[in-house]
Amino acid sequence: MQRPGEQAARADALLALTDDHRKVLVAEARLRARGTSHEFGDLLNGAYERWLASGKGVGTPAETLVFLRGAIRSIAYNDRRHSAMIRRLEGERSVAAEGEPDPMESVPDPTASQEDTVFLGELYDLCAHDPDVQSLLVYQIEPVERAQILSELGWDVTKYETVQKRKKRIVGRLISEGRI
């Protein structure tokens, strides 16, 4: 159990973080939140909670930053490890549990990846002749669930798959022409 003075010192250490430190923490949390069940704010709050409950001595703001970054990585790692264990023990859920939404509708689009943001931006410009492909690319810049893309664009699964195929053909043609 911490004494009230120690708790106040820990809170002051959080307040002593500079704007640059906070930007680093937000970037770290955004990066580590991908592929977990947490949002970046959850990771930040979890790191702050760990800091406030920690028995480690309060040092410089840089030391506090190192602790918080480690806590963010730890929380994200533990979440991924737990999810992998559940998948290993129980397998992938392929059908909806009774009274739950269909898990296939909440899966992020498998064609979107974290490294493709710049590529998708360039591809968007090169696909000016096909507004459907451009609309799809807008949603694929950030990982968005397929169900959300379908509902926001008013498309059915068939149209979605058709536009995906057109996008792949355009990419193949642009690569063979050496434009990308």
Coordinates of C-alpha atoms in Angstrom, one line a residue:
M1 CA 0.0 0.0 0.0
Q2 CA 1.4 3.4 -1.0
R3 CA 1.3 6.4 1.2
P4 CA -0.6 9.5 0.1
G5 CA 2.7 11.4 -0.5
E6 CA 4.0 8.7 -2.8
Q7 CA 0.7 8.7 -4.8
A8 CA 0.9 12.5 -5.2
A9 CA 4.6 12.2 -6.4
R10 CA 3.5 9.7 -9.0
A11 CA 0.7 11.9 -10.2
D12 CA 3.1 14.8 -10.3
A13 CA 5.5 12.7 -12.4
L14 CA 2.7 12.1 -14.9
L15 CA 2.0 15.9 -15.0
A16 CA 5.7 16.5 -15.6
L17 CA 5.7 14.7 -18.9
T18 CA 6.3 17.1 -21.8
D19 CA 4.0 17.4 -24.9
D20 CA 6.7 15.4 -26.8
H21 CA 6.5 12.6 -24.2
R22 CA 2.7 12.5 -24.5
K23 CA 2.9 12.4 -28.3
V24 CA 5.4 9.5 -28.0
L25 CA 3.0 7.7 -25.6
V26 CA 0.0 8.2 -27.9
A27 CA 1.9 7.0 -31.0
E28 CA 3.2 3.9 -29.0
A29 CA -0.4 3.2 -27.8
R30 CA -1.8 3.6 -31.4
L31 CA 0.8 1.3 -32.8
R32 CA 0.5 -1.4 -30.1
A33 CA -3.3 -1.3 -30.0
R34 CA -3.5 -2.8 -33.6
G35 CA -4.3 -6.4 -33.4
T36 CA -5.6 -6.3 -29.8
S37 CA -9.0 -6.0 -28.2
H38 CA -7.9 -2.7 -26.8
E39 CA -8.2 0.8 -28.2
F40 CA -5.2 3.1 -27.8
G41 CA -6.8 5.0 -25.0
D42 CA -7.3 1.8 -23.0
L43 CA -3.6 1.1 -23.3
L44 CA -2.7 4.6 -22.2
N45 CA -5.0 4.4 -19.2
G46 CA -3.7 0.9 -18.3
A47 CA -0.1 2.2 -18.4
Y48 CA -1.1 5.1 -16.2
E49 CA -2.8 2.8 -13.7
R50 CA 0.3 0.6 -13.6
W51 CA 2.5 3.7 -13.0
L52 CA 0.3 4.9 -10.1
A53 CA 0.3 1.4 -8.5
S54 CA 4.0 0.7 -9.1
G55 CA 6.5 0.5 -6.3
K56 CA 9.3 1.8 -8.5
G57 CA 10.8 5.0 -7.4
V58 CA 9.8 8.3 -9.1
G59 CA 12.6 9.6 -11.2
T60 CA 12.9 11.9 -14.2
P61 CA 10.2 12.4 -16.8
A62 CA 12.3 10.4 -19.2
E63 CA 12.3 7.4 -16.7
T64 CA 8.6 7.8 -16.3
L65 CA 8.2 7.7 -20.1
V66 CA 10.3 4.5 -20.3
F67 CA 8.1 2.9 -17.7
L68 CA 4.9 3.9 -19.4
R69 CA 6.1 2.7 -22.8
G70 CA 7.0 -0.6 -21.3
A71 CA 3.6 -0.9 -19.7
I72 CA 1.9 -0.2 -23.0
R73 CA 3.9 -2.9 -24.7
S74 CA 3.3 -5.3 -21.8
I75 CA -0.5 -4.8 -21.9
A76 CA -0.7 -5.2 -25.7
Y77 CA 1.6 -8.3 -25.5
N78 CA -0.5 -9.9 -22.8
D79 CA -3.7 -9.3 -24.8
R80 CA -2.3 -10.9 -27.9
R81 CA -0.9 -13.8 -25.9
H82 CA -4.3 -14.3 -24.2
S83 CA -6.1 -14.2 -27.6
A84 CA -3.7 -16.7 -29.1
M85 CA -4.2 -19.1 -26.1
I86 CA -8.0 -18.8 -26.5
R87 CA -7.7 -19.6 -30.2
R88 CA -5.4 -22.5 -29.5
L89 CA -7.6 -24.0 -26.8
E90 CA -11.1 -23.2 -28.2
G91 CA -10.3 -22.6 -31.9
E92 CA -11.6 -19.9 -34.2
R93 CA -15.3 -19.0 -33.8
S94 CA -16.8 -19.2 -37.2
V95 CA -20.5 -18.9 -36.3
A96 CA -22.3 -16.5 -34.1
A97 CA -23.0 -17.4 -30.5
E98 CA -26.7 -17.3 -29.7
G99 CA -27.9 -13.7 -29.4
E100 CA -24.5 -12.3 -30.7
P101 CA -23.7 -10.6 -34.0
D102 CA -22.1 -12.7 -36.7
P103 CA -18.3 -12.7 -36.1
M104 CA -17.6 -12.7 -39.8
E105 CA -19.2 -9.2 -40.1
S106 CA -16.9 -7.8 -37.5
V107 CA -13.6 -9.0 -39.0
P108 CA -11.4 -6.3 -40.4
D109 CA -11.0 -6.4 -44.2
P110 CA -8.2 -9.0 -44.8
T111 CA -6.8 -7.1 -47.8
A112 CA -6.0 -4.0 -45.7
S113 CA -2.6 -3.9 -43.9
Q114 CA -0.8 -1.5 -41.7
E115 CA 2.0 -0.9 -44.2
D116 CA -0.2 0.0 -47.2
T117 CA -1.3 3.6 -46.2
V118 CA 1.2 5.3 -48.5
F119 CA 0.6 2.9 -51.3
L120 CA -3.2 3.2 -51.1
G121 CA -2.9 7.0 -51.2
E122 CA -0.9 6.8 -54.5
L123 CA -3.3 4.2 -55.8
Y124 CA -6.3 6.5 -55.0
D125 CA -4.8 9.2 -57.3
L126 CA -4.2 6.7 -60.1
C127 CA -7.8 5.3 -59.9
A128 CA -9.6 8.6 -60.6
H129 CA -11.4 7.0 -63.5
D130 CA -13.2 4.5 -61.1
P131 CA -15.1 6.2 -58.2
D132 CA -16.2 2.8 -56.7
V133 CA -12.5 1.7 -56.3
Q134 CA -11.7 5.1 -54.9
S135 CA -14.5 4.8 -52.3
L136 CA -13.2 1.4 -51.3
L137 CA -9.6 2.7 -51.0
V138 CA -10.8 5.4 -48.6
Y139 CA -12.0 2.8 -46.2
Q140 CA -9.0 0.5 -46.7
I141 CA -6.5 3.2 -45.7
E142 CA -7.3 2.5 -42.0
P143 CA -8.3 -1.0 -40.9
V144 CA -12.1 -0.9 -41.1
E145 CA -14.5 -3.8 -40.7
R146 CA -16.0 -5.2 -43.8
A147 CA -19.5 -4.8 -42.4
Q148 CA -18.9 -1.1 -41.8
I149 CA -17.7 -0.6 -45.4
L150 CA -20.8 -2.4 -46.7
S151 CA -23.2 -0.4 -44.6
E152 CA -21.6 3.0 -45.2
L153 CA -21.3 2.6 -48.9
G154 CA -24.7 0.9 -49.2
W155 CA -23.1 -2.1 -51.1
D156 CA -24.0 -5.8 -50.9
V157 CA -21.3 -8.5 -50.6
T158 CA -21.4 -9.1 -54.4
K159 CA -20.7 -5.5 -55.3
Y160 CA -17.9 -5.3 -52.6
E161 CA -16.2 -8.4 -54.1
T162 CA -16.7 -7.0 -57.7
V163 CA -15.0 -3.7 -56.8
Q164 CA -12.2 -5.7 -55.0
K165 CA -11.5 -7.6 -58.2
R166 CA -11.5 -4.4 -60.2
K167 CA -9.1 -2.9 -57.8
K168 CA -6.8 -5.9 -58.1
R169 CA -6.9 -5.8 -61.9
I170 CA -6.0 -2.1 -61.8
V171 CA -3.1 -2.7 -59.5
G172 CA -1.8 -5.5 -61.7
R173 CA -2.0 -3.4 -64.8
L174 CA -0.3 -0.4 -63.0
I175 CA 2.5 -2.7 -61.8
S176 CA 3.0 -4.2 -65.2
E177 CA 3.1 -0.7 -66.7
G178 CA 5.7 0.3 -64.1
R179 CA 3.6 3.1 -62.8
I180 CA 3.6 1.8 -59.2

